PDB file of C-alpha atoms and ligand atoms in Angstrom:
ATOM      1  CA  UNK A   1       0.000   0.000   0.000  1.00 96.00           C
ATOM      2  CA  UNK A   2       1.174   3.744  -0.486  1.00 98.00           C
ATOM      3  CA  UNK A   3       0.170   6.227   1.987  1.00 98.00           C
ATOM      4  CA  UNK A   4       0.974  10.277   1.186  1.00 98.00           C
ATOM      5  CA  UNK A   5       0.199  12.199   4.093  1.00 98.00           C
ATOM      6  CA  UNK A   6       0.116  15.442   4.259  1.00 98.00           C
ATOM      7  CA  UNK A   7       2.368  16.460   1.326  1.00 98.00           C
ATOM      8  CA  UNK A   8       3.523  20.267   0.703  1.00 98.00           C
ATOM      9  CA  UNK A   9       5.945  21.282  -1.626  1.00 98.00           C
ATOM     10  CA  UNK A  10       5.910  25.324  -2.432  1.00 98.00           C
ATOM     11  CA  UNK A  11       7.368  27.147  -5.075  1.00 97.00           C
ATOM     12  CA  UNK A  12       8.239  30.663  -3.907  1.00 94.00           C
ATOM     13  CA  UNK A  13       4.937  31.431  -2.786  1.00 92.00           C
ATOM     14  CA  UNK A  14       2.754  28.749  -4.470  1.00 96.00           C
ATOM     15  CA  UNK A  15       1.854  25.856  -2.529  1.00 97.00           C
ATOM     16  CA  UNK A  16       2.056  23.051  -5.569  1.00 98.00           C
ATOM     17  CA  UNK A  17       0.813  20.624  -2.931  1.00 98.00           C
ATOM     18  CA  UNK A  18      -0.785  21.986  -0.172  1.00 98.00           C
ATOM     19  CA  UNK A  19      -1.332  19.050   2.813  1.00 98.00           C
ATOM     20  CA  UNK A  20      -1.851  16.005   0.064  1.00 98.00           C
ATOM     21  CA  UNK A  21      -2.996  13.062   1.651  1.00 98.00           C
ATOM     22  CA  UNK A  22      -4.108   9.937  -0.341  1.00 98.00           C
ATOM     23  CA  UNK A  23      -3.639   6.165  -0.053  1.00 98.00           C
ATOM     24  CA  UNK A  24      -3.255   3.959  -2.866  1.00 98.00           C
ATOM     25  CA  UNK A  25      -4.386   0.463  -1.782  1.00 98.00           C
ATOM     26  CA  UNK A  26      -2.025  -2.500  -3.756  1.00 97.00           C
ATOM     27  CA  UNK A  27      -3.614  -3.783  -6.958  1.00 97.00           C
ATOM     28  CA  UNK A  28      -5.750  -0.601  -7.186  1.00 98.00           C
ATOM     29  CA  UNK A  29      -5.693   1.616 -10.568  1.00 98.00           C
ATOM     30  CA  UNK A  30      -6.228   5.216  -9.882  1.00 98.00           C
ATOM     31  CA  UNK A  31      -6.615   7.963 -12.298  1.00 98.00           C
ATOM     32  CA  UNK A  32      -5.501  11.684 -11.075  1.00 97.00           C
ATOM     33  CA  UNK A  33      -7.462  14.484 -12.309  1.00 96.00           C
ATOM     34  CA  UNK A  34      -7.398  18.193 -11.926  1.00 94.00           C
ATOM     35  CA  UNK A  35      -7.127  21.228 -13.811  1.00 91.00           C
ATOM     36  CA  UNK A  36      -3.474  22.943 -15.604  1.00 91.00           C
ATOM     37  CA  UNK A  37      -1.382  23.775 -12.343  1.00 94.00           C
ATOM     38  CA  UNK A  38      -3.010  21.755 -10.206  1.00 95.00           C
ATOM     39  CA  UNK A  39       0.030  20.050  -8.582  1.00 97.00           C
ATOM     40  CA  UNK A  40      -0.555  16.800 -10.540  1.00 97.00           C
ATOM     41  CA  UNK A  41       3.118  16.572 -11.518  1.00 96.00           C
ATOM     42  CA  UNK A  42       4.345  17.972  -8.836  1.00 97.00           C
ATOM     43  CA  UNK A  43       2.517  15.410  -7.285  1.00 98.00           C
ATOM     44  CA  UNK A  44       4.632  12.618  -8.726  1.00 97.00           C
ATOM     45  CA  UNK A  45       7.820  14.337  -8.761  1.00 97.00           C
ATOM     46  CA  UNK A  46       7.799  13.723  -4.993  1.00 98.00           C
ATOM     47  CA  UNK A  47       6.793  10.384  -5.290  1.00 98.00           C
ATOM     48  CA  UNK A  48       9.467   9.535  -7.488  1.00 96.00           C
ATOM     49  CA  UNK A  49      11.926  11.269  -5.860  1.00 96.00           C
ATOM     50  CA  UNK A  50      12.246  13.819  -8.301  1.00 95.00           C
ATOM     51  CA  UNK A  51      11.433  16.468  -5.984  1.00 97.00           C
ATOM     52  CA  UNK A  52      11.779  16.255  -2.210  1.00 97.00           C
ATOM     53  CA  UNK A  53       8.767  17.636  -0.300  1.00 98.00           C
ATOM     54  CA  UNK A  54       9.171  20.510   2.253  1.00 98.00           C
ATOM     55  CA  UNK A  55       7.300  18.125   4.929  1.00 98.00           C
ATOM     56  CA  UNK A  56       4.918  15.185   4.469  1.00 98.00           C
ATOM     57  CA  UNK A  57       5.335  11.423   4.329  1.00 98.00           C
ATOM     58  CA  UNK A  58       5.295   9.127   1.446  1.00 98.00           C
ATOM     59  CA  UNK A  59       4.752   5.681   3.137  1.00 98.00           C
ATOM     60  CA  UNK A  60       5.229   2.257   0.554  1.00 98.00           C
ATOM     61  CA  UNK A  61       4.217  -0.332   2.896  1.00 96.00           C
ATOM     62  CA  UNK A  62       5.268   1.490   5.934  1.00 96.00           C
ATOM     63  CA  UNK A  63       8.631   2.979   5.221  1.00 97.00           C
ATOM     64  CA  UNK A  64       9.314   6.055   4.254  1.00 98.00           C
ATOM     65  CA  UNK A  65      10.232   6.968   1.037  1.00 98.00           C
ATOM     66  CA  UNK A  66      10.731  10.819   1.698  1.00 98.00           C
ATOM     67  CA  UNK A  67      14.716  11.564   0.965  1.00 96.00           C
ATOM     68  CA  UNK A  68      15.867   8.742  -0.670  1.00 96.00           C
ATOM     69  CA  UNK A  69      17.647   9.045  -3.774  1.00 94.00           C
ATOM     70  CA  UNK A  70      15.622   8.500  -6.906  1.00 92.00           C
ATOM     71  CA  UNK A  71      17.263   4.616  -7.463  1.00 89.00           C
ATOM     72  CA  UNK A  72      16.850   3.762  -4.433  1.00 92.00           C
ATOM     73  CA  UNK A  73      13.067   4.602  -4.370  1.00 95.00           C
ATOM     74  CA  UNK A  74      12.875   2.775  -7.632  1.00 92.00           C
ATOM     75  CA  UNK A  75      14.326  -0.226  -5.995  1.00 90.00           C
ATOM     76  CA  UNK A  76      12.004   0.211  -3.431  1.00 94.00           C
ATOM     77  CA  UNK A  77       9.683  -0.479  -6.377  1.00 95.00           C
ATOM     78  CA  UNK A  78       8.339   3.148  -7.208  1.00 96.00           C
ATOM     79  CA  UNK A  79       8.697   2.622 -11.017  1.00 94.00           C
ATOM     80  CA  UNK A  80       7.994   5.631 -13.424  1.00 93.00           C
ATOM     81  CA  UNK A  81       7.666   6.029 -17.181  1.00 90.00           C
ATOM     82  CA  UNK A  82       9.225   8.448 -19.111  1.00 80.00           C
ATOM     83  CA  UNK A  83      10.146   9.951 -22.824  1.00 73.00           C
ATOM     84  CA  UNK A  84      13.156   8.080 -22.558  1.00 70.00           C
ATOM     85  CA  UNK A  85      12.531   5.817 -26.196  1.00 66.00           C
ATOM     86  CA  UNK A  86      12.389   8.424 -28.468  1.00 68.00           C
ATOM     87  CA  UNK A  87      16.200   9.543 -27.081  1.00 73.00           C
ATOM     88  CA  UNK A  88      17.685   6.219 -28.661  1.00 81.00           C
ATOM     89  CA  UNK A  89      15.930   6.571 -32.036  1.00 83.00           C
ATOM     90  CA  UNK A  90      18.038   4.389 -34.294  1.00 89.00           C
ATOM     91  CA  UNK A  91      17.902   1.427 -31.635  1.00 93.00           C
ATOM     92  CA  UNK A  92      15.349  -0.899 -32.350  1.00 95.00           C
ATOM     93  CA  UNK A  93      12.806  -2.042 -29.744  1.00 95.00           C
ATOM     94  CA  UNK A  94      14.537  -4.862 -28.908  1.00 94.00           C
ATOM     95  CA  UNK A  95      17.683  -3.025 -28.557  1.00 93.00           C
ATOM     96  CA  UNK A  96      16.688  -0.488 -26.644  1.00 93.00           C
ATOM     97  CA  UNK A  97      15.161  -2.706 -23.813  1.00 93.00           C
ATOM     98  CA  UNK A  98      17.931  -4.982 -23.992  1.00 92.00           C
ATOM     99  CA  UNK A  99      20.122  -1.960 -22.677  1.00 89.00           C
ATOM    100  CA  UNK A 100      18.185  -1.317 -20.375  1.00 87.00           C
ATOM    101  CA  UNK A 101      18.292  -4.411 -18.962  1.00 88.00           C
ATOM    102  CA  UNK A 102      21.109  -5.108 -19.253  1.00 83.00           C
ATOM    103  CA  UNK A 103      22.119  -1.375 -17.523  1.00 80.00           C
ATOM    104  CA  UNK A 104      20.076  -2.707 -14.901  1.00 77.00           C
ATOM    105  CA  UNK A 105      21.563  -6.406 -14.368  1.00 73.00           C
ATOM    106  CA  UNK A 106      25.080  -4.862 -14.499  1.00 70.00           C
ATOM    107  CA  UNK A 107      23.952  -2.712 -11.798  1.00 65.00           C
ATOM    108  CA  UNK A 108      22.351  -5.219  -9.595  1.00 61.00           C
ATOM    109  CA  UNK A 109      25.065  -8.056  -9.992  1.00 56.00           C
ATOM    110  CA  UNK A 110      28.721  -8.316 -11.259  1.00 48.00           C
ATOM    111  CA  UNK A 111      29.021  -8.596 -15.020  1.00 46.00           C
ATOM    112  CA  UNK A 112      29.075 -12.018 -16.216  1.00 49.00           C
ATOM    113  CA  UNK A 113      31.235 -11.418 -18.962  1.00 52.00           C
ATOM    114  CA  UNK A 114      28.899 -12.394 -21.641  1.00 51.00           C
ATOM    115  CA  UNK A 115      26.109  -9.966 -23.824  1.00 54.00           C
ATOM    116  CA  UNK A 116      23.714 -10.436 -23.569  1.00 58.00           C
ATOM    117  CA  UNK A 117      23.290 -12.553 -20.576  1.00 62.00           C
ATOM    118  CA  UNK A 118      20.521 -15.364 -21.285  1.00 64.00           C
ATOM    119  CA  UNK A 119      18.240 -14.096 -18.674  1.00 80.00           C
ATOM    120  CA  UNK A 120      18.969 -10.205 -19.899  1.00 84.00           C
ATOM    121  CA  UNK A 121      17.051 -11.361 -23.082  1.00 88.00           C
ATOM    122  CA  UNK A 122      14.265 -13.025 -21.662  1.00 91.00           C
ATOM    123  CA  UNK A 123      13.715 -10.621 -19.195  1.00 92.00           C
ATOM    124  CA  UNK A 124      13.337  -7.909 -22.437  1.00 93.00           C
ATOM    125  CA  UNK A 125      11.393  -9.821 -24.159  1.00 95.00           C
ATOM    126  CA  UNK A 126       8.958 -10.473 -21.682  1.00 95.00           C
ATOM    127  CA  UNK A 127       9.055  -6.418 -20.848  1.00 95.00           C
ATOM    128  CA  UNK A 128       8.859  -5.914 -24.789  1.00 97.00           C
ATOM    129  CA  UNK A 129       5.483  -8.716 -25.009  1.00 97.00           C
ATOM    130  CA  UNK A 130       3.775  -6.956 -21.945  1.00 96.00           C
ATOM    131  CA  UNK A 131       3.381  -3.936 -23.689  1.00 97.00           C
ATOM    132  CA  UNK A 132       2.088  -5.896 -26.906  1.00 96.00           C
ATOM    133  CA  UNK A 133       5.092  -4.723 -28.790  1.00 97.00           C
ATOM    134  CA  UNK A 134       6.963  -8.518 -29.742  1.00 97.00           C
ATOM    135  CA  UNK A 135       5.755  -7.866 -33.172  1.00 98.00           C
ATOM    136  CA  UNK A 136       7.788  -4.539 -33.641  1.00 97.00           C
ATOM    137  CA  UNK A 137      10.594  -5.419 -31.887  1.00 96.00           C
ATOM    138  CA  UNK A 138      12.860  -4.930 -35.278  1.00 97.00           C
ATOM    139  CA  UNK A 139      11.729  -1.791 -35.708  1.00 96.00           C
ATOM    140  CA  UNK A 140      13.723   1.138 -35.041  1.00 95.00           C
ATOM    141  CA  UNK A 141      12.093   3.686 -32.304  1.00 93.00           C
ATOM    142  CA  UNK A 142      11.759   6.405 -33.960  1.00 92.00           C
ATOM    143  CA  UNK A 143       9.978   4.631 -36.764  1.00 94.00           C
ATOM    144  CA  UNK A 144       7.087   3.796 -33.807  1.00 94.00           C
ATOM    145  CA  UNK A 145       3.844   5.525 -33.708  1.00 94.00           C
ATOM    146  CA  UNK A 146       3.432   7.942 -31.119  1.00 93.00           C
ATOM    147  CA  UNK A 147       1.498   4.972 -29.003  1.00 95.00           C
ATOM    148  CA  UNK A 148       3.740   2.686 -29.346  1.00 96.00           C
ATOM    149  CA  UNK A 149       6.819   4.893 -28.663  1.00 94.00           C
ATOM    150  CA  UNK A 150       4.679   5.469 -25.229  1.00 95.00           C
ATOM    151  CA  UNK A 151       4.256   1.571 -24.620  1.00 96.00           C
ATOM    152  CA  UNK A 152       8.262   1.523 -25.255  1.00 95.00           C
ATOM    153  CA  UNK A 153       8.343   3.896 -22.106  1.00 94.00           C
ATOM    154  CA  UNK A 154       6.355   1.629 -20.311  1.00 96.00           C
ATOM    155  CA  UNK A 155       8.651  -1.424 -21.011  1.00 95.00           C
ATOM    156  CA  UNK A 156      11.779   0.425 -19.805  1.00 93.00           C
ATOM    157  CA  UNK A 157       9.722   1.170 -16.379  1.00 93.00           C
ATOM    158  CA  UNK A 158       9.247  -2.445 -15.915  1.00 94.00           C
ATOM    159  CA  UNK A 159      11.965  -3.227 -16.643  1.00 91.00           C
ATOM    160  CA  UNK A 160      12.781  -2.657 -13.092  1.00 89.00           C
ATOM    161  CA  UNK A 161       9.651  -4.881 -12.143  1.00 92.00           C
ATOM    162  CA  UNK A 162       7.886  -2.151 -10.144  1.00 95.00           C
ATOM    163  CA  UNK A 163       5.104  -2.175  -7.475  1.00 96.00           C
ATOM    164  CA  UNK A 164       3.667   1.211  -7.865  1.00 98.00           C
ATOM    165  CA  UNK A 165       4.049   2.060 -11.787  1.00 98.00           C
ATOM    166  CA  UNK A 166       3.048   6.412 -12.419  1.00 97.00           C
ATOM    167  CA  UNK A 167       1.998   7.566 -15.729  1.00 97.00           C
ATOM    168  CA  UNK A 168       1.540  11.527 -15.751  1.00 95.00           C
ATOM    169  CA  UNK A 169      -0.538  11.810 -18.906  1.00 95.00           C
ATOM    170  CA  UNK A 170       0.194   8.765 -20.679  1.00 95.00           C
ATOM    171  CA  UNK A 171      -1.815   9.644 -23.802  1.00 95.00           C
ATOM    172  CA  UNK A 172      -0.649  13.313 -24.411  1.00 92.00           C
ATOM    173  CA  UNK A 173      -0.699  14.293 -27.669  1.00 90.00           C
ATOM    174  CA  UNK A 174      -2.332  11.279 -29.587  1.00 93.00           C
ATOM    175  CA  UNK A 175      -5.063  11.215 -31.234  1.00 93.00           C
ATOM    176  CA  UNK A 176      -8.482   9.382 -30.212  1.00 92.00           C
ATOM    177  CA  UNK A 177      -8.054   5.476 -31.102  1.00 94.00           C
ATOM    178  CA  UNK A 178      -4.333   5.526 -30.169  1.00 96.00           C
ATOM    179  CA  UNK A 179      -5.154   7.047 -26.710  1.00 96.00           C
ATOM    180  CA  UNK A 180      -7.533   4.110 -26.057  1.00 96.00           C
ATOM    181  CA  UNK A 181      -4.832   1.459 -27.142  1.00 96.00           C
ATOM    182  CA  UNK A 182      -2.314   2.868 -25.153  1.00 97.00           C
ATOM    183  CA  UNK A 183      -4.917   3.026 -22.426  1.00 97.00           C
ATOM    184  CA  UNK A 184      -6.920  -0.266 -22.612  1.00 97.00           C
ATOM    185  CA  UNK A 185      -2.723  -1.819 -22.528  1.00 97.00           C
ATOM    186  CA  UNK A 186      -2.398   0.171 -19.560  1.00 97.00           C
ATOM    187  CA  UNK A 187      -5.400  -1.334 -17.880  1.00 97.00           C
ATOM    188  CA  UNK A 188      -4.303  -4.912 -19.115  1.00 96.00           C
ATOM    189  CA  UNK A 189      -1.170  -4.514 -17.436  1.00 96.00           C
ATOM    190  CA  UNK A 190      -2.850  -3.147 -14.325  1.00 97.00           C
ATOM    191  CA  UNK A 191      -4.822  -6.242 -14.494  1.00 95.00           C
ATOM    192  CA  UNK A 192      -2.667  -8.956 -15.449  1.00 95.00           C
ATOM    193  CA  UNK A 193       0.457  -7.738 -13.217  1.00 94.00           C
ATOM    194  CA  UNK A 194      -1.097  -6.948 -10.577  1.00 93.00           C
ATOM    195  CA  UNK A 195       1.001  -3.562  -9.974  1.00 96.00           C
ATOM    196  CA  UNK A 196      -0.401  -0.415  -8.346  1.00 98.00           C
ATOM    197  CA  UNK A 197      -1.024   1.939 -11.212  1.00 98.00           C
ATOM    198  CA  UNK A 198      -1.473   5.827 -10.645  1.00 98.00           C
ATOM    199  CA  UNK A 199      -1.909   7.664 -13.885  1.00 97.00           C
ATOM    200  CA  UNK A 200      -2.644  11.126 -14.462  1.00 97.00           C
ATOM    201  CA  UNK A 201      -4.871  12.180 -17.421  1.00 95.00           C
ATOM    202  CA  UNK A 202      -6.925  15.239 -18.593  1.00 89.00           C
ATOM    203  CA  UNK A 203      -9.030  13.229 -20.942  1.00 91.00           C
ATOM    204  CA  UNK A 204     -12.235  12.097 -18.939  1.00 90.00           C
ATOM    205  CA  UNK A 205     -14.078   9.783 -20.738  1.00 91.00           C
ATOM    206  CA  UNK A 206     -10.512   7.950 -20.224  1.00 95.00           C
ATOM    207  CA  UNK A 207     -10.681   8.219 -17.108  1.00 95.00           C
ATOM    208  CA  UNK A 208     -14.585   7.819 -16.208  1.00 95.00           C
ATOM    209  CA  UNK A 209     -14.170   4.537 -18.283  1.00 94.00           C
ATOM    210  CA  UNK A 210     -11.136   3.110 -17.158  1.00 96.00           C
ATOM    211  CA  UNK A 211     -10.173   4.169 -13.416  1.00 97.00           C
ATOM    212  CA  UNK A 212     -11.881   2.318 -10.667  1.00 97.00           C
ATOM    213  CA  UNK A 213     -11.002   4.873  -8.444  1.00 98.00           C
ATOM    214  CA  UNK A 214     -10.250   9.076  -9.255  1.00 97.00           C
ATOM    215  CA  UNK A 215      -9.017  11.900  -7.158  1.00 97.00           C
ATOM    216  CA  UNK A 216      -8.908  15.416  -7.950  1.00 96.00           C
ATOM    217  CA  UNK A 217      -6.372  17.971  -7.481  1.00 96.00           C
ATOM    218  CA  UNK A 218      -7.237  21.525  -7.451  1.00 95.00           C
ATOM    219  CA  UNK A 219      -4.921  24.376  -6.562  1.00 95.00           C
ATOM    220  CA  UNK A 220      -2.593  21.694  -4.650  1.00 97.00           C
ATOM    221  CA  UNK A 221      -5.506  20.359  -2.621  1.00 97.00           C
ATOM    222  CA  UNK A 222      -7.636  17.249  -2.613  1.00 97.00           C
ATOM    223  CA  UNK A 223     -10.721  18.634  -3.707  1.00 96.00           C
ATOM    224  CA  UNK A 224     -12.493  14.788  -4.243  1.00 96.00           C
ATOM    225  CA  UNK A 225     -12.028  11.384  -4.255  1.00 97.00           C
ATOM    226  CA  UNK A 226     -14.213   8.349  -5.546  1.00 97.00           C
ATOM    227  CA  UNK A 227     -15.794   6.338  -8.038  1.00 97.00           C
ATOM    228  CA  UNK A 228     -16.343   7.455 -11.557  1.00 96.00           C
ATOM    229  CA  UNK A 229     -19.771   8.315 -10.451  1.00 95.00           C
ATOM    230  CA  UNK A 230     -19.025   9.542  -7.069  1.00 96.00           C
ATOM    231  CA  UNK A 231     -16.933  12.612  -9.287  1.00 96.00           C
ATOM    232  CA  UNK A 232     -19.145  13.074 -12.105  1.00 93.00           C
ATOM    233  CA  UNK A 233     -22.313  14.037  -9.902  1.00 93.00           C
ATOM    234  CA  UNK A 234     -19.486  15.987  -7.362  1.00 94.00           C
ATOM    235  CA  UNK A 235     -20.628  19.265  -6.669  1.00 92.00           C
ATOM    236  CA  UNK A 236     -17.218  21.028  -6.449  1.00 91.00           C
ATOM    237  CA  UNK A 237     -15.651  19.197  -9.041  1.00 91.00           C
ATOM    238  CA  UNK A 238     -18.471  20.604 -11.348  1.00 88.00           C
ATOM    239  CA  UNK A 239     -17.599  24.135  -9.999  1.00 86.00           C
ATOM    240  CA  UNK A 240     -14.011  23.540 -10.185  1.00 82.00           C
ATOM    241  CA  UNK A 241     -13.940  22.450 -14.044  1.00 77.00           C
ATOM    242  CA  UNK A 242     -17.144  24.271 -15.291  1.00 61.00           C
ATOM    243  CA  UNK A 243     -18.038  26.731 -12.815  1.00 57.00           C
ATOM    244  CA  UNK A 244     -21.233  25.811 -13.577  1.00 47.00           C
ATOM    245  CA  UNK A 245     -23.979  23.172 -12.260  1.00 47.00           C
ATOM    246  CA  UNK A 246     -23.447  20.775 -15.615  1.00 48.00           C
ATOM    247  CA  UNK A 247     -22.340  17.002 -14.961  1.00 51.00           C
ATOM    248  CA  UNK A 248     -18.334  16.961 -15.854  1.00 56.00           C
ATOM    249  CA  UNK A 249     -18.670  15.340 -19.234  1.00 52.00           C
ATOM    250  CA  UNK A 250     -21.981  15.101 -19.445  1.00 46.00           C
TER     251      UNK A 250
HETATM  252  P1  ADP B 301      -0.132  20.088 -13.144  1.00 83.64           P
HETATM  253  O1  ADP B 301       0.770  18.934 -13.462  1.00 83.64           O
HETATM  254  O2  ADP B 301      -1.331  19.721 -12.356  1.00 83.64           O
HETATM  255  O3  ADP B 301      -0.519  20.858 -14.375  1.00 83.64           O
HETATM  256  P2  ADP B 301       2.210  21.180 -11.802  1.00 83.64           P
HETATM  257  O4  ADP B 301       2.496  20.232 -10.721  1.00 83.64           O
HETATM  258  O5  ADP B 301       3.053  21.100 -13.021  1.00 83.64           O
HETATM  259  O6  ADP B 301       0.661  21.113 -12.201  1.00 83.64           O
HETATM  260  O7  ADP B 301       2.320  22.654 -11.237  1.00 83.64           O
HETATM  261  C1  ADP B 301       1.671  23.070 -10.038  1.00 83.64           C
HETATM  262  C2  ADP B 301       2.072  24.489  -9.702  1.00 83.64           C
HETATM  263  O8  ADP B 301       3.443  24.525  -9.321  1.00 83.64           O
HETATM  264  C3  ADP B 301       1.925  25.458 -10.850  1.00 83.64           C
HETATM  265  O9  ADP B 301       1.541  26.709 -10.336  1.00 83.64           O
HETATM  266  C4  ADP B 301       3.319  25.522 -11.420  1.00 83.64           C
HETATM  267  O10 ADP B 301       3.554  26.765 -12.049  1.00 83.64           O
HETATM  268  C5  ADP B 301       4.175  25.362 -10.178  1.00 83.64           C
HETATM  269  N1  ADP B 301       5.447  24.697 -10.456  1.00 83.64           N
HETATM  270  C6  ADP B 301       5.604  23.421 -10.855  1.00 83.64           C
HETATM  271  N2  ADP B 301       6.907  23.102 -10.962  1.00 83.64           N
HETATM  272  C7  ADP B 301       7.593  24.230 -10.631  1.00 83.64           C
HETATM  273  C8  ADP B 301       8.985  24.560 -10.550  1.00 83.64           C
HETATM  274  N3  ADP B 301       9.925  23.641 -10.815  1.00 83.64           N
HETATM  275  N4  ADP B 301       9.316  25.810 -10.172  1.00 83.64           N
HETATM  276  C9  ADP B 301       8.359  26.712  -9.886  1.00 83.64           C
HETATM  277  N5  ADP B 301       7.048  26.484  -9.936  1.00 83.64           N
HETATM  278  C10 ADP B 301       6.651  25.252 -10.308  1.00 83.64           C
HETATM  279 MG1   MG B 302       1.439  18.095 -15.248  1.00 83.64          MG
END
């Protein structure tokens, strides 16, 4: 489980996160919502380690994650994806994850003087078929759709085989279908791995139709938490994306 309590982080005079508490049961899929400058990524920068708070604790199953470097909070299983594939365009797929892996096994254990180890491959390809990418594993990563150059990102994440896995706005910039196959592949993953997923994501009928669970950020705060339904019908949520009395997506 991963309990935040009571998170600030400030900015000069802006209070990004102002007192965040939430708690992320294992196994659960959560989808964070909240208007431009909300704190959303601010949010996750703390949880990653990115940024360190100014107080509050980040709790993964009871210890404190607040002040430890970055790798060690992804070794505590705090995984994260990022635009990393597109920075090795002319590697292909399976290139690309089998340096990571590789980067990774080297790190965890002395070099075994052979490349790539057996279980360096397997473990790629197994990252590479989660994703639903086996079929383009030839091809090089810049030649990958938008989606799929996402779904790369993913792969290097689990790479490290992580308990909580944070998307902040996993389907920026695509257009309609691709956001739903990057999506629904999220969900699978969710489902099939059994990892903790926390994803952040402006589109709603994404996240009414996918996220079990939603909370909403507004000017650093927790202005709601709930069901799909429980946040639709949620009078300040209205206010705070319509200013109005209409159903959020209605
Ligand atoms: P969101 O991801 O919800 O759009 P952010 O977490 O990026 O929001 O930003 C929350 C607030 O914190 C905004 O007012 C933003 O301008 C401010 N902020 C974020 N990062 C920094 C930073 N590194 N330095 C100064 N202000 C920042
Ligand atoms: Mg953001």
């Amino acid at each position: 489980m991963l309990e935040v309590r009571n998170l600030v982080k400030a900015f000069g005079g802006v209070r990004a996160t102002d007192d965040v508490s939430m708690t992320f049961p294992s196994g659960s899929l959560t989808a964070i919502i909240g208007p431009n400058g909300a704190g959303k990524s601010t949010f996750f920068n703390q949880l990653s380690g990115a940024l360190r708070p100014d107080s509050g604790q980040i709790l993964l199953d009871g210890q404190d994650l607040v002040g430890l470097s970055i790798g060690e909070i992804v070794r505590r299983g705090v995984g994260r994806a990022f635009q990393v594939a597109s920075i090795f365009p002319s590697l292909t797929v399976e290139e690309t994850m089998l340096a990571a892996v590789s980067a990774h096994h080297r790190h965890a254990m002395a070099l075994a003087g052979r490349f790539p180890l057996p279980s360096t491959r397997a473990h790629a390809e197994h990252c590479i078929a989660l994703v639903g990418l086996a079929d383009k594993r030839a091809m090089l990563a810049a030649n990958l759709s938008h989606g799929d150059q996402k779904l790369l990102d993913i792969a290097l994440a689990l790479v490290l085989e992580p308990r909580v896995l944070l998307l902040d706005e996993p389907t920026a910039g695509m257009g309609p279908e691709e956001r739903w196959r990057v999506i629904e592949k999220v969900r699978e993953l969710w489902e099939t791995q059994k990892i903790t997923v926390i994803f952040i994501e402006h589109d709603m009928d994404i996240v009414f139709r996918i996220a079990p669970s939603i909370r909403v950020l507004s000017y650093g705060r927790v202005l709601a938490e709930g069901t799909p339904q429980e946040i639709r019908t949620n009078p300040a949520v209205i206010e705070a994306y319509l200013g109005t009395d209409h159903e959020v997506a209605a």
